[in-house]
mmCIF file of C-alpha atoms in Angstrom:
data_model
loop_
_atom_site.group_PDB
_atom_site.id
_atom_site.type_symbol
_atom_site.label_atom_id
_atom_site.label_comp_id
_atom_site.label_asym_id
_atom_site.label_seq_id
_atom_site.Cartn_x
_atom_site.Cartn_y
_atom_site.Cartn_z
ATOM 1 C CA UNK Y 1 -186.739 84.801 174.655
ATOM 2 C CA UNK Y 2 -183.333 85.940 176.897
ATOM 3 C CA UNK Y 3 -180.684 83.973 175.717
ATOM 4 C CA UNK Y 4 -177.746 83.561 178.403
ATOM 5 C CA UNK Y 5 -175.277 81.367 179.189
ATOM 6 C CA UNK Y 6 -176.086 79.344 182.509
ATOM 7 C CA UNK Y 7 -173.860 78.482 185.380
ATOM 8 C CA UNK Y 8 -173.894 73.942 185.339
ATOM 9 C CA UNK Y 9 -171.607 71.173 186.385
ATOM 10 C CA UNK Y 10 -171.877 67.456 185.618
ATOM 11 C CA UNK Y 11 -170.281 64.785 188.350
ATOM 12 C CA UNK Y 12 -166.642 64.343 188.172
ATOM 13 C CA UNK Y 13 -166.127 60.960 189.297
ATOM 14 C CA UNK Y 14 -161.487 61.540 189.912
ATOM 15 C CA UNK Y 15 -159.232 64.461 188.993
ATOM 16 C CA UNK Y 16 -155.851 64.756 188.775
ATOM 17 C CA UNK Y 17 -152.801 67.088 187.976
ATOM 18 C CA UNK Y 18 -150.354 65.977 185.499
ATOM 19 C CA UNK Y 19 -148.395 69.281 185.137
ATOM 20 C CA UNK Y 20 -147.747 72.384 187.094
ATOM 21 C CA UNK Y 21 -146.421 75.220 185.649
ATOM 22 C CA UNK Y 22 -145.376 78.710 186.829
ATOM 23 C CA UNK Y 23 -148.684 80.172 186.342
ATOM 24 C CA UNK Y 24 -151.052 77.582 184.800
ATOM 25 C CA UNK Y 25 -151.219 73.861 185.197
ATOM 26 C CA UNK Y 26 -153.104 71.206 183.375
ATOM 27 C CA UNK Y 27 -156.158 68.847 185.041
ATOM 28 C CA UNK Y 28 -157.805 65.971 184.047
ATOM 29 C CA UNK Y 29 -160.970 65.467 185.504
ATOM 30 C CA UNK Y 30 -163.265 62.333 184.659
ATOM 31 C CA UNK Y 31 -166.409 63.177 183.693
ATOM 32 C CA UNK Y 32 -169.977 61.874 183.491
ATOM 33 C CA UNK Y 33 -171.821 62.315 180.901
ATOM 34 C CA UNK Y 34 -175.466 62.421 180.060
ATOM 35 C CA UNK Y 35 -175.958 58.748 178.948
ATOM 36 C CA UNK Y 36 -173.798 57.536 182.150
ATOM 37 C CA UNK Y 37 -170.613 57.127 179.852
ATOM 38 C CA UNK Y 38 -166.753 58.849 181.747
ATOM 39 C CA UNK Y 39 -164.971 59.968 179.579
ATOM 40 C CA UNK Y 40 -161.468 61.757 180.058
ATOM 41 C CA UNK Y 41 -161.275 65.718 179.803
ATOM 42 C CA UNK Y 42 -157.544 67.087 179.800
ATOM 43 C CA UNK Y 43 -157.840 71.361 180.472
ATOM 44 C CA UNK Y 44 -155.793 73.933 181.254
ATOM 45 C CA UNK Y 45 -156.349 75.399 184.554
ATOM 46 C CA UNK Y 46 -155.812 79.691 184.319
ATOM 47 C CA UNK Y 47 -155.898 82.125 186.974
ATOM 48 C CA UNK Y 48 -158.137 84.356 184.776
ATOM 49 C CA UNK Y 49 -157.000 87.611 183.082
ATOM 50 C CA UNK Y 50 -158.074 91.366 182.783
ATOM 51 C CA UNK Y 51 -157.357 93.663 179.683
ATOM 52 C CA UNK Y 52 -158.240 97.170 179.110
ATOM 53 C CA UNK Y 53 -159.546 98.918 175.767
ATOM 54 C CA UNK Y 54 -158.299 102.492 176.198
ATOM 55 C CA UNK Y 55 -159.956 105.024 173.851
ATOM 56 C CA UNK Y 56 -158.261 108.147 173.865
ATOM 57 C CA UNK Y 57 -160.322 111.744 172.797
ATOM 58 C CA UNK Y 58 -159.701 111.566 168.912
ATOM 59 C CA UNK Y 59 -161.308 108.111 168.638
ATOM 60 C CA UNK Y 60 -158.064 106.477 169.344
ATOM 61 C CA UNK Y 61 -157.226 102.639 170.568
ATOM 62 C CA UNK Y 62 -154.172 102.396 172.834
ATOM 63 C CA UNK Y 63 -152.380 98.904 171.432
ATOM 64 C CA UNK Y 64 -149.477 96.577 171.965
ATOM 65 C CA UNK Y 65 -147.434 94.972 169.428
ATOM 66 C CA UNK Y 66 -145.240 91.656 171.244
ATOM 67 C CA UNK Y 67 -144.428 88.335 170.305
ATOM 68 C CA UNK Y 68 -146.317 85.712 171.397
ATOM 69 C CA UNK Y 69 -144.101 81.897 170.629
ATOM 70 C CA UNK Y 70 -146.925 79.899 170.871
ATOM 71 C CA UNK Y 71 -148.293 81.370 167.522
ATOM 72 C CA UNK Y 72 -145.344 82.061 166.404
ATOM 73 C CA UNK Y 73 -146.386 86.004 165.381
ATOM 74 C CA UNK Y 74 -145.665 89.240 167.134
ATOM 75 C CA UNK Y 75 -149.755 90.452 167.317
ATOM 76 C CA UNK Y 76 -151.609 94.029 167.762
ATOM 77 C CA UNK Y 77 -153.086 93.920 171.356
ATOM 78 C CA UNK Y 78 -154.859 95.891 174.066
ATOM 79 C CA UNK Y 79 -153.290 95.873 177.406
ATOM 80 C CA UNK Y 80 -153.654 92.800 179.430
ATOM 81 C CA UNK Y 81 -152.466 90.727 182.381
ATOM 82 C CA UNK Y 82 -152.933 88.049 184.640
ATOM 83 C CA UNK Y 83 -155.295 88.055 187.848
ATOM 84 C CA UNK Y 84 -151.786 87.483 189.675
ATOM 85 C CA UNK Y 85 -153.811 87.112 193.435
ATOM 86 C CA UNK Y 86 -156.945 85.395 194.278
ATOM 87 C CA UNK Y 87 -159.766 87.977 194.698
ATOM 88 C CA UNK Y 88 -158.115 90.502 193.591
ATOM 89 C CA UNK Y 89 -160.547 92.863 192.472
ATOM 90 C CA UNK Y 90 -160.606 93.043 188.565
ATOM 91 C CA UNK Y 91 -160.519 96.762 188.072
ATOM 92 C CA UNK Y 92 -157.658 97.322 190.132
ATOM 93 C CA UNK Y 93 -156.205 94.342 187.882
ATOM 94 C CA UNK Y 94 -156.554 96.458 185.201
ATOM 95 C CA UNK Y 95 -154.948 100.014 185.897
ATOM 96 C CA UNK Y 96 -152.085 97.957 187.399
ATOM 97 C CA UNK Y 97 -151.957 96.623 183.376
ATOM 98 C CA UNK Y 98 -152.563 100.357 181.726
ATOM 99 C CA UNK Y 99 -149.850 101.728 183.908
ATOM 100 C CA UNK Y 100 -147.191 98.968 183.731
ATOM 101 C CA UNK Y 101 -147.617 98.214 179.748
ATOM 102 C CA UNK Y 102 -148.485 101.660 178.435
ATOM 103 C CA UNK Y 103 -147.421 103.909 181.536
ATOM 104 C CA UNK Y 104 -150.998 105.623 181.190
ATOM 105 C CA UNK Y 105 -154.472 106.142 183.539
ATOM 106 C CA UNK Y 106 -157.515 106.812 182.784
ATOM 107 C CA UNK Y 107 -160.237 108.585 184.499
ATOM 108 C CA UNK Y 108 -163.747 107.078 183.393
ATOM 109 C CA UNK Y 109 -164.102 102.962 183.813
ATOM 110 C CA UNK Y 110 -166.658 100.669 182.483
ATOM 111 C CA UNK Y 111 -166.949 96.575 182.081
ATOM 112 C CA UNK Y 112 -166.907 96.473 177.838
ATOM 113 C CA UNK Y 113 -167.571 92.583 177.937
ATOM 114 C CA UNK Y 114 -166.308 89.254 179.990
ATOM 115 C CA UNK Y 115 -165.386 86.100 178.109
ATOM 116 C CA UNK Y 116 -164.226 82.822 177.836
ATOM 117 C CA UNK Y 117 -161.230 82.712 175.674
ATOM 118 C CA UNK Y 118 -161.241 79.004 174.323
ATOM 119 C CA UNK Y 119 -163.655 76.966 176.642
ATOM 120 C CA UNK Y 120 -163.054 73.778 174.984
ATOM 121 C CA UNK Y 121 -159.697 73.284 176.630
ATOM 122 C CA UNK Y 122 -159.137 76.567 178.851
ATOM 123 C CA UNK Y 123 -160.862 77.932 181.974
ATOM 124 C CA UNK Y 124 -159.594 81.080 181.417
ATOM 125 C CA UNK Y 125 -162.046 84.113 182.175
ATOM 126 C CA UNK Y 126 -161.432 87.630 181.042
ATOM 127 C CA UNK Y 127 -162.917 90.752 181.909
ATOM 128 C CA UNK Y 128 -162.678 93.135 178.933
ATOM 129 C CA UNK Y 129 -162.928 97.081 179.803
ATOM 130 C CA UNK Y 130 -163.090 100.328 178.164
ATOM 131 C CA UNK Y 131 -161.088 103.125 179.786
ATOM 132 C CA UNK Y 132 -161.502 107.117 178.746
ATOM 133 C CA UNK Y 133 -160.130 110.231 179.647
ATOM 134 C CA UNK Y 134 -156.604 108.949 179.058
ATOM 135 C CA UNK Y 135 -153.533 111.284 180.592
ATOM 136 C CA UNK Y 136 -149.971 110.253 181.083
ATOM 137 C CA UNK Y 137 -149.330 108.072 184.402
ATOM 138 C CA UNK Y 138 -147.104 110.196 187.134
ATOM 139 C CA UNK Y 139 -143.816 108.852 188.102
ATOM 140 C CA UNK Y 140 -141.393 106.078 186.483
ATOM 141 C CA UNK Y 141 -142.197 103.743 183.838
ATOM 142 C CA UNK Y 142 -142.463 100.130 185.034
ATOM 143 C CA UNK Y 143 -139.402 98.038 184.443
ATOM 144 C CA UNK Y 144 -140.063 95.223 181.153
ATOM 145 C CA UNK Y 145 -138.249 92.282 180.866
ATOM 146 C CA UNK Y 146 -138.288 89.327 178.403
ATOM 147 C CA UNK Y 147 -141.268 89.582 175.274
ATOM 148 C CA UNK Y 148 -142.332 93.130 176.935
ATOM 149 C CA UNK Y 149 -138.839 94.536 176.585
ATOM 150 C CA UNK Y 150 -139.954 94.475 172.390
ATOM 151 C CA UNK Y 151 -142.815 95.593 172.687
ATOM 152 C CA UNK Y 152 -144.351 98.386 170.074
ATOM 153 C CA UNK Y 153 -146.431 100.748 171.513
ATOM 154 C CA UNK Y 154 -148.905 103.071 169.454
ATOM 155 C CA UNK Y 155 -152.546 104.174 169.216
ATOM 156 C CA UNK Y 156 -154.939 103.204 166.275
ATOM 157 C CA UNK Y 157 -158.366 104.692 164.914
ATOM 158 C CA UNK Y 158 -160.678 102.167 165.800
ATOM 159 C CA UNK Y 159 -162.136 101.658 161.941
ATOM 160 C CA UNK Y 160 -158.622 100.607 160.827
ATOM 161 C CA UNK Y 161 -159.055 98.224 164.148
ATOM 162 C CA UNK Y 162 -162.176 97.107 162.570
ATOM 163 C CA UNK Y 163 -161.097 96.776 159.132
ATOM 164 C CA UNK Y 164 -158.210 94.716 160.623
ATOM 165 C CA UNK Y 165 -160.040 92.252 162.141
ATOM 166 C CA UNK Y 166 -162.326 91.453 159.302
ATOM 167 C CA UNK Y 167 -159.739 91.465 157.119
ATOM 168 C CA UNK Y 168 -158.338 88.648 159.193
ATOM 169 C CA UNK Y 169 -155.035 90.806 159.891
ATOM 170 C CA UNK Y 170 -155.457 90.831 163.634
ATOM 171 C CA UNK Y 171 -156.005 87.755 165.646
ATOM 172 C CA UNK Y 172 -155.417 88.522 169.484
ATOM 173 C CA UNK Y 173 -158.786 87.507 171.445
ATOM 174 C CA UNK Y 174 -159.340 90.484 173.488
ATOM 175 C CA UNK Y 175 -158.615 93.247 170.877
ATOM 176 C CA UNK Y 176 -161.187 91.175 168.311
ATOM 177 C CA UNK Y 177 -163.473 91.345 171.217
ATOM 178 C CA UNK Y 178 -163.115 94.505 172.591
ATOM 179 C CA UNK Y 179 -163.054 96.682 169.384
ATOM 180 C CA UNK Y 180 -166.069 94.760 168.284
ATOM 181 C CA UNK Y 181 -167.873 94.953 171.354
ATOM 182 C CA UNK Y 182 -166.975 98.979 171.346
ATOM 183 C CA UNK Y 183 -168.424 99.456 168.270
ATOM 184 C CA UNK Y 184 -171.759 97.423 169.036
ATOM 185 C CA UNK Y 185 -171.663 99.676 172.343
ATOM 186 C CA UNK Y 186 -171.809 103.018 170.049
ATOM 187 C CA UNK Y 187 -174.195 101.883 167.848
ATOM 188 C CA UNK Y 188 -176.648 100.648 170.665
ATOM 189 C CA UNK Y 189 -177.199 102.383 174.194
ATOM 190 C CA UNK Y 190 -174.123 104.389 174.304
ATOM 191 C CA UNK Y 191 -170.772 103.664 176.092
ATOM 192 C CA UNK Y 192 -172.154 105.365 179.699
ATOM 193 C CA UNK Y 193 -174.884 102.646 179.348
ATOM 194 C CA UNK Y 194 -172.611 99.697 179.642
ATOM 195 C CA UNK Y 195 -171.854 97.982 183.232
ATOM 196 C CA UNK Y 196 -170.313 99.691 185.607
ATOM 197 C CA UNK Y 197 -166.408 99.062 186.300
ATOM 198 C CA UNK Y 198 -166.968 96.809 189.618
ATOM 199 C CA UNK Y 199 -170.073 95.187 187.932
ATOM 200 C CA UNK Y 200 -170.225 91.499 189.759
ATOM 201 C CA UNK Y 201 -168.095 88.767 187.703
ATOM 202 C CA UNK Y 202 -169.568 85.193 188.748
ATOM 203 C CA UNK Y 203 -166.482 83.706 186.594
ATOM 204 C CA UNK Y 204 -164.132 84.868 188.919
ATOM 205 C CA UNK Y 205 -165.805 86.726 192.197
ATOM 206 C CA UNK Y 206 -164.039 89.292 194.232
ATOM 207 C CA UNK Y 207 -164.537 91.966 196.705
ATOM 208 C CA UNK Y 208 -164.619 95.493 196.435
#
């Protein structure tokens, strides 16, 4: 048996928006369900995001430390940012994040894993990747303002990643997912077996 998630989408009988904000807003869409029932469903509506595991040649996991106030803690991340146009395509997404958070490229791109972040009240969509062959980025570093002017940079081996996260000592979504994912990766087909970097994302489509 293939198990897969499956594309589906039950009648909405009104929507509205209650809140905009600079980047997300909320919806409420009314909802049919299977024993004719509507019920309310309140969600927040996200552009969609990219982030970026970079592995460097000793085995090495580029990360972030910033504060995030929702949570209230300053967490260990891999680079990430918003899909800031419609369309845009995801990969380009993504070394715009490398260079502008960690002022590094990479030379070899693959899709490491695309997820829903918390599907119960968010349609946010990421696409997770893994960049190698890491080198400096050429010119000036891009300008950080607000949480990003704290931020920590350094680079971790990924089995104190690992022993983080099942330790329950690092939380953020895509680094849980994206170290774990890496290390499934290594111990299946390989890392040049996984998708390649413009690999088709139904969750947010774009051109090449």
């Amino acid at each position: 048996m293939t198990i897969r998630d499956t594309p589906e989408e039950w009648e909405i009988r009104a929507t509205e928006t209650p809140f905009v904000g600079n980047k997300t807003s909320v919806r409420t869409d009314d909802v049919v369900m299977p024993d004719g029932t509507v019920v309310h469903r309140d969600y927040q509506v996200h552009p969609g995001s990219v982030a970026v595991l970079a592995l460097d040649d000793e085995g090495r996991v580029l990360v972030l430390r910033q504060y995030r106030h929702p949570v209230r803690h300053k967490l260990w991340e891999i680079p990430a940012g918003l899909l800031d146009v419609p369309g845009e395509n995801p990969l380009h997404a993504a070394q715009r994040e490398l260079y502008e958070e960690a002022h590094v490229k990479a030379e070899n791109w693959h899709v490491l894993t695309d997820v829903y972040t918390t599907p119960g009240g968010c349609d946010e969509a990421v696409r997770i990747f893994l960049a190698r062959d890491l080198s400096e980025a050429e010119g000036e570093r891009f300008e950080v303002e607000d949480e990003e002017a704290d931020m920590e940079l350094s680079r971790v081996p990924v089995r104190e990643l690992v022993r983080g996260v099942l330790a329950g000592e690092l939380h953020n979504n895509c680094l849980v997912v994206g170290v774990l994912s890496l290390v499934a990766a290594e111990q299946g087909d390989g890392l040049d077996a996984l998708r390649p970097a413009e690999a088709p994302w139904p969750a947010r489509p774009f051109e090449s």
